GROMACS .gro file of C-alpha atoms in nm:
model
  176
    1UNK     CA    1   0.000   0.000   0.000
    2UNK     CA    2   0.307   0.223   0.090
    3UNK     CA    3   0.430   0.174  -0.272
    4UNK     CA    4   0.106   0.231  -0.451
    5UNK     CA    5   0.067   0.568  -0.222
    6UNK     CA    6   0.425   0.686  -0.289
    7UNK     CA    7   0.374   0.623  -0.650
    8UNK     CA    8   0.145   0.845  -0.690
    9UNK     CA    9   0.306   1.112  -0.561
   10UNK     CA   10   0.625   1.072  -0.441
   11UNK     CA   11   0.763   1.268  -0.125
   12UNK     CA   12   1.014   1.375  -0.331
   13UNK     CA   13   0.843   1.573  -0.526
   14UNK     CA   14   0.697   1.782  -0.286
   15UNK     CA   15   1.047   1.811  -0.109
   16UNK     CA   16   1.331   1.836  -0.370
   17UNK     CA   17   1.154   1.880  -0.726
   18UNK     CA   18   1.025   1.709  -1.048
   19UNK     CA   19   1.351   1.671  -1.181
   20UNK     CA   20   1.457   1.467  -0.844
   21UNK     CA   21   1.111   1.313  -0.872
   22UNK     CA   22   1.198   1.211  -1.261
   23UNK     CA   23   1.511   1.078  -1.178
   24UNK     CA   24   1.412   0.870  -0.869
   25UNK     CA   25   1.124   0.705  -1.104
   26UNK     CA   26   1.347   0.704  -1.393
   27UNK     CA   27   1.600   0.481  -1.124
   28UNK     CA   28   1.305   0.307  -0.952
   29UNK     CA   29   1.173   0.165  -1.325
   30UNK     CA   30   1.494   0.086  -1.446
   31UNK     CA   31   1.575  -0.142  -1.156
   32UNK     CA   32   1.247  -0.315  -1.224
   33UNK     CA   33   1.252  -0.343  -1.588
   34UNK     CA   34   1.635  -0.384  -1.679
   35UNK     CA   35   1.557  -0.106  -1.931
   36UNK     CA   36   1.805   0.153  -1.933
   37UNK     CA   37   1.625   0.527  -1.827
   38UNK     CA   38   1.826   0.871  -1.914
   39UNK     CA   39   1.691   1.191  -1.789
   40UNK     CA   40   1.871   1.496  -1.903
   41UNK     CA   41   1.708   1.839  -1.774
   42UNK     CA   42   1.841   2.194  -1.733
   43UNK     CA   43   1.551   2.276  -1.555
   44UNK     CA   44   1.665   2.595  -1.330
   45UNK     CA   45   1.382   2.604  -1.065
   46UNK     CA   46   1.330   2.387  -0.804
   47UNK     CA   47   0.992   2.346  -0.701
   48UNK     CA   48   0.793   2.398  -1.012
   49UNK     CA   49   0.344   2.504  -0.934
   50UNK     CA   50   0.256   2.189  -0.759
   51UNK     CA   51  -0.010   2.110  -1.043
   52UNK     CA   52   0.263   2.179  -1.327
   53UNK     CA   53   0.498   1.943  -1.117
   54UNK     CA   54   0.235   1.618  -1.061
   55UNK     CA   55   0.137   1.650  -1.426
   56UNK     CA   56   0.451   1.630  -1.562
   57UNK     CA   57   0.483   1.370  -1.319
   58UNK     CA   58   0.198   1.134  -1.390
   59UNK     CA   59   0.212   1.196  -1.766
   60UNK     CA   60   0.592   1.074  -1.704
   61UNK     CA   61   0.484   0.721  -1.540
   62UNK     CA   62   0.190   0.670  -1.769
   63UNK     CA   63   0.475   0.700  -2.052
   64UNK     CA   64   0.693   0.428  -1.838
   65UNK     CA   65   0.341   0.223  -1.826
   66UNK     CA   66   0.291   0.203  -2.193
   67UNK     CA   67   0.672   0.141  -2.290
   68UNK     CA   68   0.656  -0.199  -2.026
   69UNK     CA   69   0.346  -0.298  -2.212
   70UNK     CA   70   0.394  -0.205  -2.561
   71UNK     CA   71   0.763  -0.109  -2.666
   72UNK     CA   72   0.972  -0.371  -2.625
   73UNK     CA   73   1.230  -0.101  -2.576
   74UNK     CA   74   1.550  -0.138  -2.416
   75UNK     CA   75   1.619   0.199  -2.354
   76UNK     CA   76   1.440   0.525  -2.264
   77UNK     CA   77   1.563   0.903  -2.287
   78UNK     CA   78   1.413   1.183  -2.099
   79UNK     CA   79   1.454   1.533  -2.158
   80UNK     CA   80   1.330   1.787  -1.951
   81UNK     CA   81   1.344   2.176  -2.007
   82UNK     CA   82   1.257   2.496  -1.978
   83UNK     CA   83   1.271   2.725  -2.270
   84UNK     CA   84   1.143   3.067  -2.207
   85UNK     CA   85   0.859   3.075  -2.049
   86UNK     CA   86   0.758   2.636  -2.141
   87UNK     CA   87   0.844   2.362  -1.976
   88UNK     CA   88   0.886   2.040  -2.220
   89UNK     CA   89   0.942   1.722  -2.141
   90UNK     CA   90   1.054   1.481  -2.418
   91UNK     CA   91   1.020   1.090  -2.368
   92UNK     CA   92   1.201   0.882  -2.649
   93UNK     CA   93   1.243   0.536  -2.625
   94UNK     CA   94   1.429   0.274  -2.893
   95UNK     CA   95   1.099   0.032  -2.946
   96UNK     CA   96   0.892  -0.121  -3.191
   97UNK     CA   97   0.745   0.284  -3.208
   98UNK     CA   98   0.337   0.340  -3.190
   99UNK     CA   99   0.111   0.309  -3.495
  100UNK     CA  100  -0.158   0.627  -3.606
  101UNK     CA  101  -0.429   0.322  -3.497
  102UNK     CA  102  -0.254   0.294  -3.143
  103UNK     CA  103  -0.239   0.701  -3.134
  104UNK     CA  104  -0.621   0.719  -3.308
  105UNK     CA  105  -0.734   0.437  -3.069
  106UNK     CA  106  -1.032   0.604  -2.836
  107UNK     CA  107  -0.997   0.317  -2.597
  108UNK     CA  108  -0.650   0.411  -2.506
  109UNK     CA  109  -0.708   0.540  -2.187
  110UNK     CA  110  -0.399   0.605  -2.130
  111UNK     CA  111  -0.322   0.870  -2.417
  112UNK     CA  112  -0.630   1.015  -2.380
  113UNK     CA  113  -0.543   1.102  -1.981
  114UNK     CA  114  -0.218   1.229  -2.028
  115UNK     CA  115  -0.344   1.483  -2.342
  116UNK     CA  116  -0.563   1.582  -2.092
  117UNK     CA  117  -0.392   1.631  -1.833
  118UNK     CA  118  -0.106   1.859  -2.060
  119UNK     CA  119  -0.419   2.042  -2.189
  120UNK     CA  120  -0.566   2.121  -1.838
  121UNK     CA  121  -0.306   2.357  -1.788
  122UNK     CA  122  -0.310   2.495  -2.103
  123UNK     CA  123  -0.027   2.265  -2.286
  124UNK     CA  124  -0.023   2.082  -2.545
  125UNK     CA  125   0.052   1.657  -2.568
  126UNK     CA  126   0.208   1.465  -2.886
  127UNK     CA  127   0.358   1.127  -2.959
  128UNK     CA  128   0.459   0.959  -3.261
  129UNK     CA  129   0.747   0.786  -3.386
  130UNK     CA  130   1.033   0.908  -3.402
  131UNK     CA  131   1.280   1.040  -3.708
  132UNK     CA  132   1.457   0.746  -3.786
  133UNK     CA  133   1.096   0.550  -3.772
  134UNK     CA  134   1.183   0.348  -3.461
  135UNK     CA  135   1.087   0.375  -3.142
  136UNK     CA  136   0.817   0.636  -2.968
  137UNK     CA  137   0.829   1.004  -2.874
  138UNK     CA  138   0.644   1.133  -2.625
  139UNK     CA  139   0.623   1.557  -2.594
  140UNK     CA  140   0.464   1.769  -2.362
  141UNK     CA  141   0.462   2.122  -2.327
  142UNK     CA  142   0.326   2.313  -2.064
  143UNK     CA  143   0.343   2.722  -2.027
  144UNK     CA  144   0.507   2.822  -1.675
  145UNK     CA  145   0.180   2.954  -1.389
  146UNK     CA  146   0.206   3.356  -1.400
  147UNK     CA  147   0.367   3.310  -1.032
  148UNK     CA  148   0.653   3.076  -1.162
  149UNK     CA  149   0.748   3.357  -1.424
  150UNK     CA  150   0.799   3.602  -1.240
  151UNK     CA  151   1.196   3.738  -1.146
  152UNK     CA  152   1.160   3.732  -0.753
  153UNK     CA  153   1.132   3.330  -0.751
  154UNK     CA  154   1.447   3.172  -0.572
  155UNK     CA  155   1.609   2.942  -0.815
  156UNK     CA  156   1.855   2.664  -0.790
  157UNK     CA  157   2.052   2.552  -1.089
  158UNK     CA  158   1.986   2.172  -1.060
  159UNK     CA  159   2.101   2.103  -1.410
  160UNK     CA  160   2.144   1.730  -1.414
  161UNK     CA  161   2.181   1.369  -1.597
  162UNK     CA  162   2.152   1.042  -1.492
  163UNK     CA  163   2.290   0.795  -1.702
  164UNK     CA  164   2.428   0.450  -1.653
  165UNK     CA  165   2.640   0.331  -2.055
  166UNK     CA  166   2.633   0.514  -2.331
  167UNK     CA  167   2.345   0.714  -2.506
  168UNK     CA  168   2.205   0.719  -2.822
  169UNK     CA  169   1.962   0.966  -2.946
  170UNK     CA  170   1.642   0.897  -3.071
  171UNK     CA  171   1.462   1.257  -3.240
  172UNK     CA  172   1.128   1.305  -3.215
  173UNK     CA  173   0.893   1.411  -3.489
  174UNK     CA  174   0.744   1.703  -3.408
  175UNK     CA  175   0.514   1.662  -3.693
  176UNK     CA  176   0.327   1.332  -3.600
   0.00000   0.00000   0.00000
């Protein structure tokens, strides 16, 4: 019960950030799975707006949920940043990559929440495969609350990457 409640939403999250959050789930579902989990952020602020923070989140472990069950991936990439006044998040992974009837698919609870969720607060939600045709992208951007924009916030450069062997890219097509 302890798991399924700190799955949800971690204490870390609340305490030390969504990039710390991102990173501990990243760990957490590569220690399960055996398959490999990058996250790459320059994310500047700490503590993001709590509801900006647990979407990114949950959209984040939905992604995880679907690779398990549909990629047959053996490595994921996660890029998080903020560019001006955005934060994206980019999930790639090296799979078997999602067809337009997975995407189109109105049972798919799963896409269907996290496009929700991004839209919610006002962002927008896209996955595809990627350039090279293999594997999946996931993007989500989501414009920063007017009280995270403004210059009196405290910030903390927590520019990070966890890694464990070598990378490879995967690019996401930003027009599927």
């Amino acid at each position: 019960m302890r798991r399924i409640a700190t799955e949800l939403r971690p204490g870390v999250l609340d305490h030390l950030g969504l990039v710390a959050a991102l990173e501990w789930q990243a760990n957490d579902f590569q220690n399960r799975t055996g398959i490999r989990c990058d996250v790459q952020s320059n994310l500047r602020e700490v503590l993001l707006d709590q509801n900006l923070s647990t979407t990114l989140f949950r959209i984040f472990q939905e992604t995880l949920t679907n690779i398990i069950r549909h990629a047959g991936a053996t490595q994921v990439e996660v890029n998080l940043r903020q560019v001006d006044r955005t934060v994206r998040m980019e999930v790639r992974d090296n799979g078997r990559g999602i067809t337009r009837d997975d995407i189109n698919n109105t049972t798919s609870m799963g896409i269907l929440g996290m496009r929700e969720r991004a839209t919610l607060l006002g962002g927008t939600f896209r996955i595809g495969r990627s350039h090279q045709g293999k594997g999946t992208a996931v993007s989500v951007s989501i414009p920063l609350p007017a009280q995270s924009q403004g210059s009196d916030l405290s910030y903390e450069d927590t520019t990070g990457r966890r890694s464990r062997g070598s990378s490879s890219r995967i690019e996401a097509n930003p027009g599927r």
